[in-house]
Amino acid sequence: MGLHHDILNQPVSELDLRELIAVSPTTTVRDAVSKMRQKKLGCVVVVGEDGKPIGKFTERLLIQLLLDHSDILDHPVGQYTAEVWDMVKNTDPVAKLIDAMEAKKLRFMVVVDQDGKATDLTGQKGLMEYIVDHFPRQVRAQRMATEFFTGEREGG
Amino acid sequence: MTTRRKRRGAEEGEFEDPLKDYSTPTYADETEQRLCEGRVGDLQITPYITVDANQTVEQTLRMMAEKDIAYMMVVDDGRLAGIFSERDVLHKVAEQYQQIKSRPLRDVMTAKPVVVYDSDSPAKALNLMVIGGFRHLPVLNVDDQIVGVLGPRRVTAYLCQQFSKD
């Protein structure tokens, strides 16, 4: 069984999913940014009282807001979240995720359970890691100088 | 008088020549072979955007928003000096934007980034990204000039494309 078979048959839950950061619409931009930094994630999901996602707040949106508003940090995120959210069920095949991310040039997608409740997050990086896991001998066994690992990552 | 340490053989378990196997490597399929023997330059590494290290933080953010990009390579005297991404905005800029928006990008960029060369194998680049945790990798040529950038989307597209060839 190879990559093609797995992409068509394995569910999204097989990916190494990231823990989703769920915030309420009244959370301030400052608190949302702080949570994103702590979890090293590029977005938070704004959820309603029923746990269903109603919007997203991303690094990209943050840049636009910093440029447009001088005092954005103390405003509630619910005021600015992008309403369109692309979601995938944890039981959907990985192929569906790949198609959606490629077609819409998405960086993140929310993973929902059968009741539509947001449970996890996945994105381009997780997808890349899933595919690379199919070539462990070639990729993971590469010899690398130690200095590579000491280099600074984006964001420090 | 200097006493030279006697070098012991591999049969005693201390030293084993990592290059002792000179046989031609074998691969399960063409994808494996391309990963190990191909070149990073064979992947889609363009387009890419560079920005001068003296540009202000505000100018840079405006450029990122206008061009809808997440990552830029920062150059100084025509050479790669650093990288600047949305993640840098989150960690170093957002909470103090009003105080630092007029400062040069060099103050907040990630300096001396890890790079790959266009002649490196795709497997090495993937190793750096997946094991090393570097989301984006600037790609340089033998003269240390920027020739592209590699990110998760391009890697995923490459692997899916390679698979469809087999």
XYZ file of C-alpha atoms in Angstrom:
322
model
C 0.000 0.000 0.000
C 1.526 3.267 -1.080
C 0.908 6.949 -0.873
C -1.829 7.001 -3.491
C -3.811 4.286 -1.733
C -3.435 5.987 1.628
C -4.449 9.404 0.324
C -7.627 7.932 -1.118
C -8.496 5.690 1.801
C -7.069 7.035 5.027
C -9.209 9.514 6.970
C -8.056 13.016 7.848
C -7.768 11.863 11.468
C -4.627 9.941 10.419
C -2.765 13.224 10.022
C -0.825 14.642 12.914
C -3.533 17.195 13.690
C -2.860 20.327 15.702
C -4.812 21.258 18.760
C -7.233 23.965 17.764
C -7.265 27.285 19.594
C -10.911 28.156 20.108
C -11.828 31.625 21.326
C -15.099 33.452 21.831
C -15.986 36.485 19.679
C -15.346 38.784 22.655
C -11.695 37.737 23.042
C -9.414 40.698 22.383
C -6.957 40.708 19.497
C -4.173 40.964 22.102
C -5.295 37.737 23.822
C -5.746 35.961 20.493
C -2.207 36.953 19.442
C -0.853 35.777 22.780
C -2.534 32.376 22.384
C -1.264 32.002 18.821
C 2.263 32.727 20.034
C 2.042 30.273 22.916
C 0.782 27.454 20.704
C 2.938 28.459 17.711
C -0.104 28.454 15.466
C -0.995 30.871 12.690
C -4.682 31.194 13.491
C -7.406 30.905 16.090
C -10.939 29.700 15.486
C -13.763 31.829 16.752
C -16.539 29.559 17.974
C -20.085 30.135 19.113
C -21.571 28.893 22.380
C -22.401 25.577 20.718
C -18.728 25.003 19.810
C -19.374 25.422 16.096
C -16.886 27.618 14.208
C -18.174 30.992 13.123
C -14.978 32.637 11.918
C -11.223 32.638 11.778
C -8.552 35.052 12.860
C -5.254 34.549 11.061
C -1.759 36.012 10.886
C -2.647 37.459 7.507
C -5.690 39.238 8.879
C -3.570 40.516 11.761
C -1.183 42.253 9.340
C -4.040 44.008 7.580
C -5.531 45.126 10.895
C -2.206 46.476 12.168
C -1.981 48.603 9.023
C -5.577 49.810 9.195
C -6.061 50.486 12.917
C -3.685 52.093 15.391
C -5.314 50.571 18.483
C -6.374 47.188 17.240
C -4.985 45.082 20.092
C -7.796 45.816 22.534
C -10.631 45.255 20.088
C -12.636 41.996 20.146
C -11.647 39.496 17.437
C -15.302 38.827 16.693
C -15.426 42.260 15.075
C -12.860 41.293 12.445
C -12.950 37.559 11.851
C -13.191 36.293 8.329
C -16.536 34.566 8.087
C -15.808 31.985 5.451
C -14.339 28.891 7.028
C -13.273 25.846 5.118
C -13.874 22.675 7.052
C -13.227 18.993 6.581
C -14.671 16.089 8.568
C -12.233 13.917 10.499
C -13.647 10.933 8.598
C -13.151 12.444 5.118
C -10.332 10.938 3.028
C -7.028 12.829 2.945
C -7.587 13.311 -0.803
C -10.517 15.608 -0.073
C -8.315 17.752 2.145
C -5.594 17.970 -0.522
C -8.096 18.935 -3.216
C -9.693 21.634 -1.082
C -6.400 23.155 0.041
C -4.999 23.169 -3.478
C -8.139 24.518 -5.138
C -8.595 27.363 -2.667
C -4.908 27.926 -1.844
C -5.637 27.451 1.844
C -3.069 27.360 4.621
C -5.381 25.989 7.306
C -8.526 23.937 7.538
C -10.676 23.234 10.557
C -11.360 19.568 11.268
C -14.875 18.903 12.562
C -16.517 15.818 14.018
C -19.747 14.226 12.820
C -21.775 16.814 14.741
C -19.980 19.692 13.044
C -18.082 20.614 16.203
C -14.577 21.981 15.620
C -12.057 19.545 17.074
C -8.663 20.090 15.447
C -6.729 22.096 12.901
C -4.643 20.996 9.975
C -2.772 22.823 7.267
C -0.102 22.784 4.593
C 2.617 21.840 7.056
C 0.697 18.886 8.485
C -0.127 17.676 5.010
C 3.510 17.899 3.964
C 4.548 15.885 7.021
C 1.939 13.225 6.264
C 3.227 12.791 2.723
C 6.869 12.848 3.792
C 6.120 10.084 6.304
C 5.666 7.825 3.284
C 9.320 8.281 2.424
C 10.965 7.818 5.826
C 14.101 6.093 4.608
C 14.957 8.822 2.144
C 14.037 11.837 4.217
C 14.492 11.012 7.860
C 17.808 9.253 7.330
C 19.466 12.253 5.672
C 22.696 13.134 7.358
C 22.803 16.739 8.419
C 25.316 18.957 10.142
C 24.343 19.899 13.699
C 24.472 23.607 12.878
C 21.342 23.269 10.765
C 19.222 22.494 13.778
C 20.550 25.427 15.750
C 19.417 27.979 13.168
C 16.648 30.331 14.184
C 13.108 29.532 13.012
C 10.721 32.144 11.691
C 9.335 34.112 14.587
C 12.309 33.267 16.802
C 57.363 12.634 24.543
C 54.032 12.223 22.852
C 52.235 8.930 23.130
C 50.141 8.179 20.076
C 46.873 6.470 20.703
C 46.630 3.212 18.898
C 43.754 3.206 16.417
C 41.579 0.150 16.750
C 39.732 -1.573 13.963
C 36.008 -1.795 13.329
C 35.964 -5.375 14.570
C 36.609 -4.022 18.066
C 33.515 -1.841 17.839
C 35.042 1.626 18.128
C 35.357 2.834 14.592
C 33.391 1.953 11.510
C 34.069 3.581 8.156
C 30.760 5.212 7.118
C 31.904 5.082 3.493
C 32.884 1.458 3.428
C 29.845 0.493 1.361
C 30.624 1.660 -2.158
C 27.838 -0.283 -3.853
C 25.326 1.626 -5.990
C 22.256 2.580 -3.947
C 19.033 0.844 -4.859
C 15.599 2.469 -4.763
C 12.133 1.007 -4.490
C 10.762 3.293 -7.201
C 11.500 6.393 -9.234
C 10.056 8.708 -6.601
C 12.588 7.469 -4.065
C 15.354 7.904 -6.574
C 14.313 11.437 -7.472
C 14.134 12.375 -3.794
C 17.701 11.236 -3.221
C 19.354 11.977 -6.535
C 17.280 14.882 -7.835
C 17.977 18.541 -7.176
C 16.094 21.128 -5.150
C 16.267 23.229 -8.314
C 13.925 20.713 -9.959
C 11.122 21.718 -7.575
C 9.012 24.809 -8.041
C 11.103 27.383 -6.180
C 9.849 30.512 -7.912
C 8.324 33.044 -7.793
C 9.857 34.626 -4.706
C 10.004 38.116 -3.287
C 12.935 39.943 -1.721
C 12.925 43.082 0.358
C 15.753 45.379 1.409
C 16.882 45.166 5.038
C 16.654 48.958 5.351
C 12.975 49.087 4.432
C 10.756 49.937 7.394
C 8.579 47.419 9.167
C 5.457 49.302 8.076
C 6.522 49.355 4.402
C 7.204 45.644 4.563
C 3.846 44.802 6.122
C 2.122 46.896 3.485
C 3.950 44.981 0.761
C 2.985 41.642 2.330
C -0.668 42.686 2.483
C -0.757 44.069 -1.056
C 0.968 41.062 -2.601
C -0.843 38.591 -0.325
C 2.350 36.781 0.677
C 3.417 35.126 3.900
C 7.174 35.127 3.533
C 9.933 37.351 2.190
C 13.672 37.039 1.898
C 15.582 40.027 3.222
C 18.625 41.186 1.271
C 21.501 43.443 2.184
C 23.933 44.493 -0.554
C 22.315 41.951 -2.839
C 22.980 39.039 -0.479
C 20.545 37.095 1.658
C 20.640 38.626 5.141
C 17.520 37.174 6.700
C 13.903 36.176 6.310
C 10.699 37.809 7.437
C 7.364 36.031 7.628
C 3.882 36.280 9.081
C 5.235 34.288 12.015
C 7.775 37.051 12.694
C 4.919 39.555 12.692
C 3.087 37.486 15.278
C 6.086 37.035 17.581
C 8.118 40.208 17.197
C 5.925 42.937 15.753
C 2.221 42.702 16.614
C 2.264 43.681 20.289
C 4.614 46.638 19.769
C 3.728 47.648 16.243
C 3.205 51.351 16.968
C 6.648 51.600 18.596
C 8.604 49.733 15.931
C 6.779 50.364 12.658
C 9.353 52.961 11.545
C 12.353 50.821 12.379
C 14.314 49.005 9.656
C 13.371 45.444 8.889
C 16.844 44.228 9.889
C 15.854 44.846 13.543
C 13.049 42.297 13.490
C 13.953 39.854 10.725
C 15.181 36.348 11.420
C 18.869 36.724 10.595
C 21.196 34.107 9.134
C 18.447 31.732 8.022
C 19.049 28.087 7.270
C 19.259 27.637 3.496
C 19.482 24.910 0.888
C 21.325 25.005 -2.408
C 19.673 24.306 -5.726
C 22.069 21.370 -6.155
C 21.025 19.734 -2.846
C 18.734 16.727 -2.960
C 14.995 17.214 -2.343
C 15.365 14.698 0.502
C 17.754 17.025 2.309
C 15.351 19.948 1.972
C 12.460 17.834 3.264
C 14.572 16.673 6.169
C 15.274 20.263 7.166
C 11.616 21.198 6.905
C 10.041 18.169 8.576
C 12.701 17.173 11.121
C 14.369 20.541 11.560
C 11.079 22.435 11.671
C 11.987 25.169 9.179
C 8.757 26.126 7.434
C 10.412 27.972 4.548
C 13.877 27.538 3.081
C 15.636 30.086 0.881
C 17.293 28.398 -2.093
C 20.734 29.652 -3.176
C 22.990 28.792 -6.089
C 26.681 27.990 -5.938
C 27.475 31.723 -5.886
C 25.252 32.209 -2.826
C 22.737 34.159 -4.903
C 19.035 33.722 -4.159
C 17.305 31.609 -6.795
C 14.088 30.661 -5.040
C 12.259 29.617 -1.914
C 10.723 26.359 -0.804
C 7.611 26.074 1.360
C 5.133 23.368 2.437
C 2.718 23.934 -0.450
C 5.431 23.545 -3.074
C 6.804 20.419 -1.405
C 3.368 18.809 -1.211
C 2.695 19.638 -4.868
C 6.084 18.158 -5.858
C 5.523 14.907 -3.992
C 2.010 14.459 -5.350
C 3.306 15.185 -8.846
C 6.186 12.713 -8.462
C 3.825 10.057 -7.258
C 1.567 10.449 -10.279
C 4.593 9.827 -12.533
C 5.253 6.368 -11.028
